[in-house]
Amino acid sequence: MKRGQKKPSKSEAIEPPMPTSSASNVTVNHASRLSATSPQPQTLATVPQNPGVVEVLPMLKDVPISERHGVFIRKVQVCCVFFDFTDTMKSAREKEIKRQTLTELVDLVQSGSCKMNEIMQEELVKMISLNIFRCLPPASHENTGSEGGDPEEDEMYMDPTWPHLQLDLREREYVKTILHRIYGKFMVHRPFIRNAINNIFYRFIFETERYSGVGELLEILGSIINGFALPMKEEHKLFLVRALIPLHKPKCIASYHQQLAYCITQFVEKDYRLADTVIRGVLKYWPVTNCGKEVLFLGELEEILEVTQSAEFQRCMVPLFRQIGRSLNSPHFQVAERALFWWNNEHIVGLIAENRHVILPIIFDALEKNIRGHWNQAINGLSSNVRRMFLEMDTELFEECQRQYEEREARAGELEEQRVSNWKRLEEVAAQVTYGDNMVLV
């Protein structure tokens, strides 16, 4: 929460009391579900209190300076108490007291008027840890015992305790920002953070295929990749091959594909020589029956090709356009349409025109099949437009490809006629055999 704060006067500051030999000592007991495993409580110099009880305490600004230190710690202890937020009517008054106390503490710390000693700092950090480091309840599919859920269809889970943590519901955004700032501030920890992200991705790809923060981690990595120095370290290239490219494998890729495509494209922009590795890697994980995923892949490859140079394109164009030919003939019109839209991209058309002698023979059959027999009229029209573009690029090459296509079709017709003839002969021979024969001679 960022709000403008009035600069406090010196009289409002909370000064820790001077230690005296006659100060009374009490034990702080944190009422939480972790109390059984928490370390032994510490002895603090505070005002006597009832541990674990949410009590109404006066505002710190209304308390004498000599007592503010003790009241501050008691307020922190109030914020350590947990409630059952699944029942909105249960302990409603205590929940509101805790919320107001948290708001007051936030305002106090942001104002800069709180001069905290080590004991106050320790108690404050402990309270924050108890509240934010918590176990979330299982997802709905885990409660019902079903095998899994679709991340695209699952509704966003709203933690009922979140109003006591922050008014904004997007907790992942805060965690993402914190991790990004830690990475930026502490250079010595950067390898450790990257390695931890690697391990999360490996577990997600090869074991569970369930992790809620892949998109946010990829957003952080997008900024990190953008700052890589050249020449790129071998460590970063291995990360691309072993972690990022295999992220195309999980079924739930749609939930993080936009961030993944950005990271992949950043690598190619940084080092154009990686284009061949990336394109072949995407082709390796090409979906067979998932049409929605195939549309995503076609869009990602178009982005990659926009930053690919001619030399790298020539290294991978044969397997690439073999797959594009299969996509052009897809019965799912969105897949075929997305593949045909590549010819609306000037950079890709330029690469194709330079290498038309290789590419046109690969996809000519697919274009002809679409024009002659695809069920969708839009695909017929788009295929005709692409065919016309090739005709204008190189008429001689186009006519040669057409001649070869017609020869293949004629041979295919002859083979079909021969197959039908062979079956007829077999049927005639079988019909001549009497029921008493033990052998059929062909």
mmCIF file of N, CA, C and O in Angstrom, residues 233-313:
data_model
loop_
_atom_site.group_PDB
_atom_site.id
_atom_site.type_symbol
_atom_site.label_atom_id
_atom_site.label_comp_id
_atom_site.label_asym_id
_atom_site.label_seq_id
_atom_site.Cartn_x
_atom_site.Cartn_y
_atom_site.Cartn_z
ATOM 1 N N LYS A 233 26.456 -16.972 -22.282
ATOM 2 C CA LYS A 233 27.083 -18.067 -21.569
ATOM 3 C C LYS A 233 26.452 -19.402 -21.965
ATOM 4 O O LYS A 233 25.276 -19.478 -22.313
ATOM 5 N N GLU A 234 27.257 -20.452 -21.885
ATOM 6 C CA GLU A 234 26.754 -21.787 -22.200
ATOM 7 C C GLU A 234 25.653 -22.202 -21.242
ATOM 8 O O GLU A 234 24.727 -22.934 -21.620
ATOM 9 N N GLU A 235 25.720 -21.724 -20.011
ATOM 10 C CA GLU A 235 24.688 -22.031 -19.011
ATOM 11 C C GLU A 235 23.305 -21.582 -19.486
ATOM 12 O O GLU A 235 22.309 -22.293 -19.321
ATOM 13 N N HIS A 236 23.255 -20.385 -20.083
ATOM 14 C CA HIS A 236 21.972 -19.851 -20.539
ATOM 15 C C HIS A 236 21.444 -20.631 -21.738
ATOM 16 O O HIS A 236 20.233 -20.855 -21.860
ATOM 17 N N LYS A 237 22.330 -21.064 -22.619
ATOM 18 C CA LYS A 237 21.890 -21.853 -23.774
ATOM 19 C C LYS A 237 21.343 -23.209 -23.328
ATOM 20 O O LYS A 237 20.355 -23.706 -23.880
ATOM 21 N N LEU A 238 21.987 -23.805 -22.324
ATOM 22 C CA LEU A 238 21.489 -25.072 -21.793
ATOM 23 C C LEU A 238 20.122 -24.893 -21.150
ATOM 24 O O LEU A 238 19.249 -25.773 -21.249
ATOM 25 N N PHE A 239 19.923 -23.763 -20.496
ATOM 26 C CA PHE A 239 18.608 -23.471 -19.909
ATOM 27 C C PHE A 239 17.539 -23.401 -20.991
ATOM 28 O O PHE A 239 16.426 -23.904 -20.825
ATOM 29 N N LEU A 240 17.882 -22.793 -22.117
ATOM 30 C CA LEU A 240 16.938 -22.720 -23.236
ATOM 31 C C LEU A 240 16.564 -24.111 -23.731
ATOM 32 O O LEU A 240 15.379 -24.423 -23.932
ATOM 33 N N VAL A 241 17.572 -24.959 -23.922
ATOM 34 C CA VAL A 241 17.343 -26.287 -24.513
ATOM 35 C C VAL A 241 16.680 -27.241 -23.528
ATOM 36 O O VAL A 241 15.788 -28.013 -23.900
ATOM 37 N N ARG A 242 17.084 -27.178 -22.265
ATOM 38 C CA ARG A 242 16.636 -28.180 -21.301
ATOM 39 C C ARG A 242 15.376 -27.787 -20.538
ATOM 40 O O ARG A 242 14.677 -28.663 -20.014
ATOM 41 N N ALA A 243 15.089 -26.499 -20.433
ATOM 42 C CA ALA A 243 13.949 -26.059 -19.627
ATOM 43 C C ALA A 243 12.887 -25.336 -20.446
ATOM 44 O O ALA A 243 11.714 -25.703 -20.419
ATOM 45 N N LEU A 244 13.299 -24.298 -21.205
ATOM 46 C CA LEU A 244 12.306 -23.480 -21.894
ATOM 47 C C LEU A 244 11.633 -24.239 -23.044
ATOM 48 O O LEU A 244 10.403 -24.246 -23.153
ATOM 49 N N ILE A 245 12.419 -24.846 -23.920
ATOM 50 C CA ILE A 245 11.820 -25.551 -25.055
ATOM 51 C C ILE A 245 10.944 -26.719 -24.595
ATOM 52 O O ILE A 245 9.824 -26.900 -25.115
ATOM 53 N N PRO A 246 11.357 -27.538 -23.611
ATOM 54 C CA PRO A 246 10.454 -28.598 -23.136
ATOM 55 C C PRO A 246 9.173 -28.096 -22.493
ATOM 56 O O PRO A 246 8.243 -28.892 -22.298
ATOM 57 N N LEU A 247 9.093 -26.813 -22.153
ATOM 58 C CA LEU A 247 7.839 -26.278 -21.616
ATOM 59 C C LEU A 247 6.719 -26.299 -22.653
ATOM 60 O O LEU A 247 5.557 -26.025 -22.323
ATOM 61 N N HIS A 248 7.048 -26.616 -23.909
ATOM 62 C CA HIS A 248 6.011 -26.793 -24.925
ATOM 63 C C HIS A 248 5.290 -28.127 -24.768
ATOM 64 O O HIS A 248 4.267 -28.351 -25.424
ATOM 65 N N LYS A 249 5.781 -29.003 -23.933
ATOM 66 C CA LYS A 249 5.215 -30.350 -23.809
ATOM 67 C C LYS A 249 3.919 -30.404 -23.004
ATOM 68 O O LYS A 249 2.973 -31.078 -23.436
ATOM 69 N N PRO A 250 3.768 -29.754 -21.845
ATOM 70 C CA PRO A 250 2.558 -29.923 -21.030
ATOM 71 C C PRO A 250 1.277 -29.520 -21.756
ATOM 72 O O PRO A 250 1.272 -28.644 -22.621
ATOM 73 N N LYS A 251 0.188 -30.159 -21.388
ATOM 74 C CA LYS A 251 -1.102 -29.877 -22.012
ATOM 75 C C LYS A 251 -1.623 -28.487 -21.657
ATOM 76 O O LYS A 251 -2.374 -27.895 -22.423
ATOM 77 N N CYS A 252 -1.252 -27.981 -20.481
ATOM 78 C CA CYS A 252 -1.780 -26.696 -20.018
ATOM 79 C C CYS A 252 -0.943 -25.518 -20.498
ATOM 80 O O CYS A 252 -0.922 -24.467 -19.858
ATOM 81 N N ILE A 253 -0.262 -25.658 -21.618
ATOM 82 C CA ILE A 253 0.632 -24.610 -22.108
ATOM 83 C C ILE A 253 -0.114 -23.310 -22.393
ATOM 84 O O ILE A 253 0.473 -22.227 -22.313
ATOM 85 N N ALA A 254 -1.404 -23.386 -22.673
ATOM 86 C CA ALA A 254 -2.153 -22.167 -23.006
ATOM 87 C C ALA A 254 -2.136 -21.163 -21.855
ATOM 88 O O ALA A 254 -2.232 -19.960 -22.086
ATOM 89 N N SER A 255 -1.988 -21.637 -20.605
ATOM 90 C CA SER A 255 -2.020 -20.732 -19.462
ATOM 91 C C SER A 255 -0.754 -19.892 -19.329
ATOM 92 O O SER A 255 -0.756 -18.889 -18.620
ATOM 93 N N TYR A 256 0.334 -20.284 -19.998
ATOM 94 C CA TYR A 256 1.580 -19.520 -19.889
ATOM 95 C C TYR A 256 2.277 -19.349 -21.242
ATOM 96 O O TYR A 256 3.439 -18.903 -21.289
ATOM 97 N N HIS A 257 1.600 -19.673 -22.336
ATOM 98 C CA HIS A 257 2.274 -19.667 -23.636
ATOM 99 C C HIS A 257 2.747 -18.281 -24.043
ATOM 100 O O HIS A 257 3.802 -18.132 -24.662
ATOM 101 N N GLN A 258 1.984 -17.245 -23.730
ATOM 102 C CA GLN A 258 2.385 -15.891 -24.123
ATOM 103 C C GLN A 258 3.727 -15.520 -23.515
ATOM 104 O O GLN A 258 4.617 -14.990 -24.194
ATOM 105 N N GLN A 259 3.907 -15.801 -22.227
ATOM 106 C CA GLN A 259 5.182 -15.495 -21.563
ATOM 107 C C GLN A 259 6.310 -16.382 -22.101
ATOM 108 O O GLN A 259 7.448 -15.935 -22.258
ATOM 109 N N LEU A 260 5.994 -17.655 -22.376
ATOM 110 C CA LEU A 260 7.005 -18.570 -22.913
ATOM 111 C C LEU A 260 7.480 -18.115 -24.283
ATOM 112 O O LEU A 260 8.690 -18.104 -24.568
ATOM 113 N N ALA A 261 6.541 -17.743 -25.153
ATOM 114 C CA ALA A 261 6.912 -17.296 -26.494
ATOM 115 C C ALA A 261 7.795 -16.048 -26.427
ATOM 116 O O ALA A 261 8.735 -15.899 -27.224
ATOM 117 N N TYR A 262 7.516 -15.159 -25.471
ATOM 118 C CA TYR A 262 8.345 -13.957 -25.324
ATOM 119 C C TYR A 262 9.772 -14.331 -24.943
ATOM 120 O O TYR A 262 10.741 -13.788 -25.503
ATOM 121 N N CYS A 263 9.929 -15.256 -23.986
ATOM 122 C CA CYS A 263 11.273 -15.672 -23.566
ATOM 123 C C CYS A 263 12.022 -16.322 -24.733
ATOM 124 O O CYS A 263 13.220 -16.042 -24.943
ATOM 125 N N ILE A 264 11.346 -17.199 -25.476
ATOM 126 C CA ILE A 264 11.990 -17.870 -26.605
ATOM 127 C C ILE A 264 12.443 -16.853 -27.645
ATOM 128 O O ILE A 264 13.571 -16.912 -28.166
ATOM 129 N N THR A 265 11.572 -15.892 -27.955
ATOM 130 C CA THR A 265 11.914 -14.878 -28.955
ATOM 131 C C THR A 265 13.071 -14.015 -28.493
ATOM 132 O O THR A 265 13.918 -13.606 -29.300
ATOM 133 N N GLN A 266 13.129 -13.733 -27.183
ATOM 134 C CA GLN A 266 14.238 -12.935 -26.648
ATOM 135 C C GLN A 266 15.580 -13.626 -26.871
ATOM 136 O O GLN A 266 16.585 -12.971 -27.173
ATOM 137 N N PHE A 267 15.614 -14.937 -26.719
ATOM 138 C CA PHE A 267 16.854 -15.679 -26.959
ATOM 139 C C PHE A 267 17.298 -15.513 -28.411
ATOM 140 O O PHE A 267 18.487 -15.289 -28.695
ATOM 141 N N VAL A 268 16.371 -15.630 -29.350
ATOM 142 C CA VAL A 268 16.735 -15.522 -30.764
ATOM 143 C C VAL A 268 17.159 -14.096 -31.102
ATOM 144 O O VAL A 268 18.080 -13.888 -31.905
ATOM 145 N N GLU A 269 16.509 -13.113 -30.497
ATOM 146 C CA GLU A 269 16.922 -11.730 -30.727
ATOM 147 C C GLU A 269 18.323 -11.472 -30.194
ATOM 148 O O GLU A 269 19.099 -10.718 -30.793
ATOM 149 N N LYS A 270 18.648 -12.101 -29.052
ATOM 150 C CA LYS A 270 19.980 -11.924 -28.469
ATOM 151 C C LYS A 270 21.051 -12.603 -29.323
ATOM 152 O O LYS A 270 22.134 -12.047 -29.538
ATOM 153 N N ASP A 271 20.762 -13.799 -29.797
ATOM 154 C CA ASP A 271 21.737 -14.569 -30.574
ATOM 155 C C ASP A 271 20.998 -15.230 -31.736
ATOM 156 O O ASP A 271 20.292 -16.231 -31.551
ATOM 157 N N TYR A 272 21.122 -14.670 -32.937
ATOM 158 C CA TYR A 272 20.377 -15.163 -34.097
ATOM 159 C C TYR A 272 20.735 -16.605 -34.440
ATOM 160 O O TYR A 272 19.953 -17.321 -35.084
ATOM 161 N N ARG A 273 21.906 -17.082 -34.006
ATOM 162 C CA ARG A 273 22.329 -18.452 -34.320
ATOM 163 C C ARG A 273 21.493 -19.506 -33.594
ATOM 164 O O ARG A 273 21.561 -20.690 -33.925
ATOM 165 N N LEU A 274 20.697 -19.071 -32.613
ATOM 166 C CA LEU A 274 19.868 -20.011 -31.872
ATOM 167 C C LEU A 274 18.550 -20.308 -32.580
ATOM 168 O O LEU A 274 17.776 -21.151 -32.118
ATOM 169 N N ALA A 275 18.277 -19.628 -33.688
ATOM 170 C CA ALA A 275 16.981 -19.795 -34.366
ATOM 171 C C ALA A 275 16.759 -21.233 -34.799
ATOM 172 O O ALA A 275 15.663 -21.797 -34.625
ATOM 173 N N ASP A 276 17.769 -21.852 -35.397
ATOM 174 C CA ASP A 276 17.621 -23.235 -35.855
ATOM 175 C C ASP A 276 17.331 -24.174 -34.690
ATOM 176 O O ASP A 276 16.445 -25.041 -34.774
ATOM 177 N N THR A 277 18.048 -23.996 -33.566
ATOM 178 C CA THR A 277 17.828 -24.834 -32.374
ATOM 179 C C THR A 277 16.413 -24.672 -31.850
ATOM 180 O O THR A 277 15.740 -25.656 -31.498
ATOM 181 N N VAL A 278 15.943 -23.436 -31.796
ATOM 182 C CA VAL A 278 14.616 -23.162 -31.252
ATOM 183 C C VAL A 278 13.532 -23.740 -32.150
ATOM 184 O O VAL A 278 12.595 -24.411 -31.679
ATOM 185 N N ILE A 279 13.626 -23.514 -33.455
ATOM 186 C CA ILE A 279 12.582 -23.983 -34.377
ATOM 187 C C ILE A 279 12.507 -25.508 -34.382
ATOM 188 O O ILE A 279 11.422 -26.099 -34.327
ATOM 189 N N ARG A 280 13.658 -26.169 -34.438
ATOM 190 C CA ARG A 280 13.642 -27.637 -34.393
ATOM 191 C C ARG A 280 13.115 -28.140 -33.052
ATOM 192 O O ARG A 280 12.470 -29.198 -32.978
ATOM 193 N N GLY A 281 13.410 -27.402 -31.969
ATOM 194 C CA GLY A 281 12.891 -27.796 -30.660
ATOM 195 C C GLY A 281 11.373 -27.703 -30.589
ATOM 196 O O GLY A 281 10.702 -28.592 -30.042
ATOM 197 N N VAL A 282 10.809 -26.629 -31.144
ATOM 198 C CA VAL A 282 9.349 -26.496 -31.170
ATOM 199 C C VAL A 282 8.727 -27.600 -32.018
ATOM 200 O O VAL A 282 7.696 -28.183 -31.651
ATOM 201 N N LEU A 283 9.339 -27.917 -33.161
ATOM 202 C CA LEU A 283 8.820 -28.988 -34.015
ATOM 203 C C LEU A 283 8.849 -30.346 -33.307
ATOM 204 O O LEU A 283 7.982 -31.198 -33.549
ATOM 205 N N LYS A 284 9.808 -30.524 -32.422
ATOM 206 C CA LYS A 284 9.909 -31.787 -31.695
ATOM 207 C C LYS A 284 8.687 -32.026 -30.817
ATOM 208 O O LYS A 284 8.253 -33.173 -30.635
ATOM 209 N N TYR A 285 8.121 -30.949 -30.261
ATOM 210 C CA TYR A 285 6.972 -31.076 -29.368
ATOM 211 C C TYR A 285 5.665 -30.707 -30.070
ATOM 212 O O TYR A 285 4.690 -30.353 -29.408
ATOM 213 N N TRP A 286 5.641 -30.815 -31.386
ATOM 214 C CA TRP A 286 4.443 -30.428 -32.126
ATOM 215 C C TRP A 286 3.267 -31.329 -31.767
ATOM 216 O O TRP A 286 3.393 -32.553 -31.763
ATOM 217 N N PRO A 287 2.106 -30.757 -31.464
ATOM 218 C CA PRO A 287 0.955 -31.573 -31.066
ATOM 219 C C PRO A 287 0.387 -32.359 -32.237
ATOM 220 O O PRO A 287 0.425 -31.906 -33.383
ATOM 221 N N VAL A 288 -0.166 -33.532 -31.948
ATOM 222 C CA VAL A 288 -0.722 -34.390 -32.982
ATOM 223 C C VAL A 288 -2.235 -34.232 -33.080
ATOM 224 O O VAL A 288 -2.799 -34.164 -34.172
ATOM 225 N N THR A 289 -2.899 -34.152 -31.932
ATOM 226 C CA THR A 289 -4.371 -34.089 -31.933
ATOM 227 C C THR A 289 -4.926 -32.848 -31.258
ATOM 228 O O THR A 289 -6.131 -32.642 -31.276
ATOM 229 N N ASN A 290 -4.086 -32.025 -30.651
ATOM 230 C CA ASN A 290 -4.552 -30.838 -29.935
ATOM 231 C C ASN A 290 -4.504 -29.641 -30.875
ATOM 232 O O ASN A 290 -3.453 -29.012 -31.064
ATOM 233 N N CYS A 291 -5.634 -29.301 -31.467
ATOM 234 C CA CYS A 291 -5.661 -28.232 -32.479
ATOM 235 C C CYS A 291 -5.434 -26.856 -31.860
ATOM 236 O O CYS A 291 -4.787 -25.993 -32.462
ATOM 237 N N GLY A 292 -5.961 -26.624 -30.648
ATOM 238 C CA GLY A 292 -5.732 -25.344 -29.999
ATOM 239 C C GLY A 292 -4.263 -25.091 -29.731
ATOM 240 O O GLY A 292 -3.750 -23.980 -29.914
ATOM 241 N N LYS A 293 -3.572 -26.125 -29.300
ATOM 242 C CA LYS A 293 -2.134 -26.025 -29.059
ATOM 243 C C LYS A 293 -1.376 -25.797 -30.367
ATOM 244 O O LYS A 293 -0.398 -25.035 -30.406
ATOM 245 N N GLU A 294 -1.831 -26.419 -31.448
ATOM 246 C CA GLU A 294 -1.173 -26.244 -32.743
ATOM 247 C C GLU A 294 -1.293 -24.806 -33.235
ATOM 248 O O GLU A 294 -0.345 -24.254 -33.814
ATOM 249 N N VAL A 295 -2.429 -24.178 -32.991
ATOM 250 C CA VAL A 295 -2.593 -22.767 -33.366
ATOM 251 C C VAL A 295 -1.598 -21.895 -32.602
ATOM 252 O O VAL A 295 -0.990 -20.972 -33.161
ATOM 253 N N LEU A 296 -1.395 -22.188 -31.316
ATOM 254 C CA LEU A 296 -0.417 -21.444 -30.521
ATOM 255 C C LEU A 296 0.993 -21.612 -31.083
ATOM 256 O O LEU A 296 1.761 -20.650 -31.171
ATOM 257 N N PHE A 297 1.342 -22.836 -31.454
ATOM 258 C CA PHE A 297 2.676 -23.100 -31.999
ATOM 259 C C PHE A 297 2.904 -22.337 -33.299
ATOM 260 O O PHE A 297 3.989 -21.799 -33.530
ATOM 261 N N LEU A 298 1.881 -22.304 -34.162
ATOM 262 C CA LEU A 298 2.023 -21.584 -35.427
ATOM 263 C C LEU A 298 2.242 -20.095 -35.190
ATOM 264 O O LEU A 298 3.057 -19.458 -35.863
ATOM 265 N N GLY A 299 1.535 -19.531 -34.238
ATOM 266 C CA GLY A 299 1.742 -18.123 -33.917
ATOM 267 C C GLY A 299 3.119 -17.853 -33.341
ATOM 268 O O GLY A 299 3.767 -16.847 -33.671
ATOM 269 N N GLU A 300 3.608 -18.760 -32.484
ATOM 270 C CA GLU A 300 4.941 -18.589 -31.896
ATOM 271 C C GLU A 300 6.023 -18.688 -32.967
ATOM 272 O O GLU A 300 6.975 -17.889 -32.980
ATOM 273 N N LEU A 301 5.902 -19.659 -33.867
ATOM 274 C CA LEU A 301 6.900 -19.795 -34.929
ATOM 275 C C LEU A 301 6.928 -18.556 -35.823
ATOM 276 O O LEU A 301 7.996 -18.154 -36.304
ATOM 277 N N GLU A 302 5.781 -17.957 -36.051
ATOM 278 C CA GLU A 302 5.772 -16.733 -36.860
ATOM 279 C C GLU A 302 6.571 -15.624 -36.170
ATOM 280 O O GLU A 302 7.339 -14.902 -36.818
ATOM 281 N N GLU A 303 6.414 -15.500 -34.841
ATOM 282 C CA GLU A 303 7.188 -14.494 -34.107
ATOM 283 C C GLU A 303 8.681 -14.786 -34.179
ATOM 284 O O GLU A 303 9.502 -13.867 -34.303
ATOM 285 N N ILE A 304 9.042 -16.061 -34.089
ATOM 286 C CA ILE A 304 10.460 -16.436 -34.154
ATOM 287 C C ILE A 304 11.035 -16.143 -35.537
ATOM 288 O O ILE A 304 12.147 -15.626 -35.673
ATOM 289 N N LEU A 305 10.275 -16.460 -36.578
ATOM 290 C CA LEU A 305 10.762 -16.234 -37.940
ATOM 291 C C LEU A 305 10.941 -14.747 -38.241
ATOM 292 O O LEU A 305 11.759 -14.386 -39.099
ATOM 293 N N GLU A 306 10.192 -13.895 -37.563
ATOM 294 C CA GLU A 306 10.348 -12.459 -37.794
ATOM 295 C C GLU A 306 11.728 -11.950 -37.392
ATOM 296 O O GLU A 306 12.180 -10.921 -37.898
ATOM 297 N N VAL A 307 12.409 -12.659 -36.471
ATOM 298 C CA VAL A 307 13.751 -12.247 -36.028
ATOM 299 C C VAL A 307 14.811 -13.244 -36.496
ATOM 300 O O VAL A 307 15.924 -13.251 -35.975
ATOM 301 N N THR A 308 14.457 -14.099 -37.470
ATOM 302 C CA THR A 308 15.385 -15.112 -37.984
ATOM 303 C C THR A 308 16.029 -14.617 -39.265
ATOM 304 O O THR A 308 15.360 -14.070 -40.139
ATOM 305 N N GLN A 309 17.336 -14.827 -39.361
ATOM 306 C CA GLN A 309 18.053 -14.418 -40.556
ATOM 307 C C GLN A 309 18.066 -15.544 -41.593
ATOM 308 O O GLN A 309 17.779 -16.707 -41.289
ATOM 309 N N SER A 310 18.425 -15.185 -42.822
ATOM 310 C CA SER A 310 18.301 -16.103 -43.947
ATOM 311 C C SER A 310 19.132 -17.369 -43.765
ATOM 312 O O SER A 310 18.678 -18.476 -44.062
ATOM 313 N N ALA A 311 20.357 -17.228 -43.278
ATOM 314 C CA ALA A 311 21.233 -18.393 -43.145
ATOM 315 C C ALA A 311 20.656 -19.414 -42.175
ATOM 316 O O ALA A 311 20.699 -20.635 -42.430
ATOM 317 N N GLU A 312 20.118 -18.936 -41.039
ATOM 318 C CA GLU A 312 19.527 -19.859 -40.067
ATOM 319 C C GLU A 312 18.226 -20.442 -40.593
ATOM 320 O O GLU A 312 17.891 -21.594 -40.293
ATOM 321 N N PHE A 313 17.484 -19.658 -41.352
ATOM 322 C CA PHE A 313 16.238 -20.151 -41.929
ATOM 323 C C PHE A 313 16.503 -21.314 -42.877
ATOM 324 O O PHE A 313 15.750 -22.301 -42.895
#
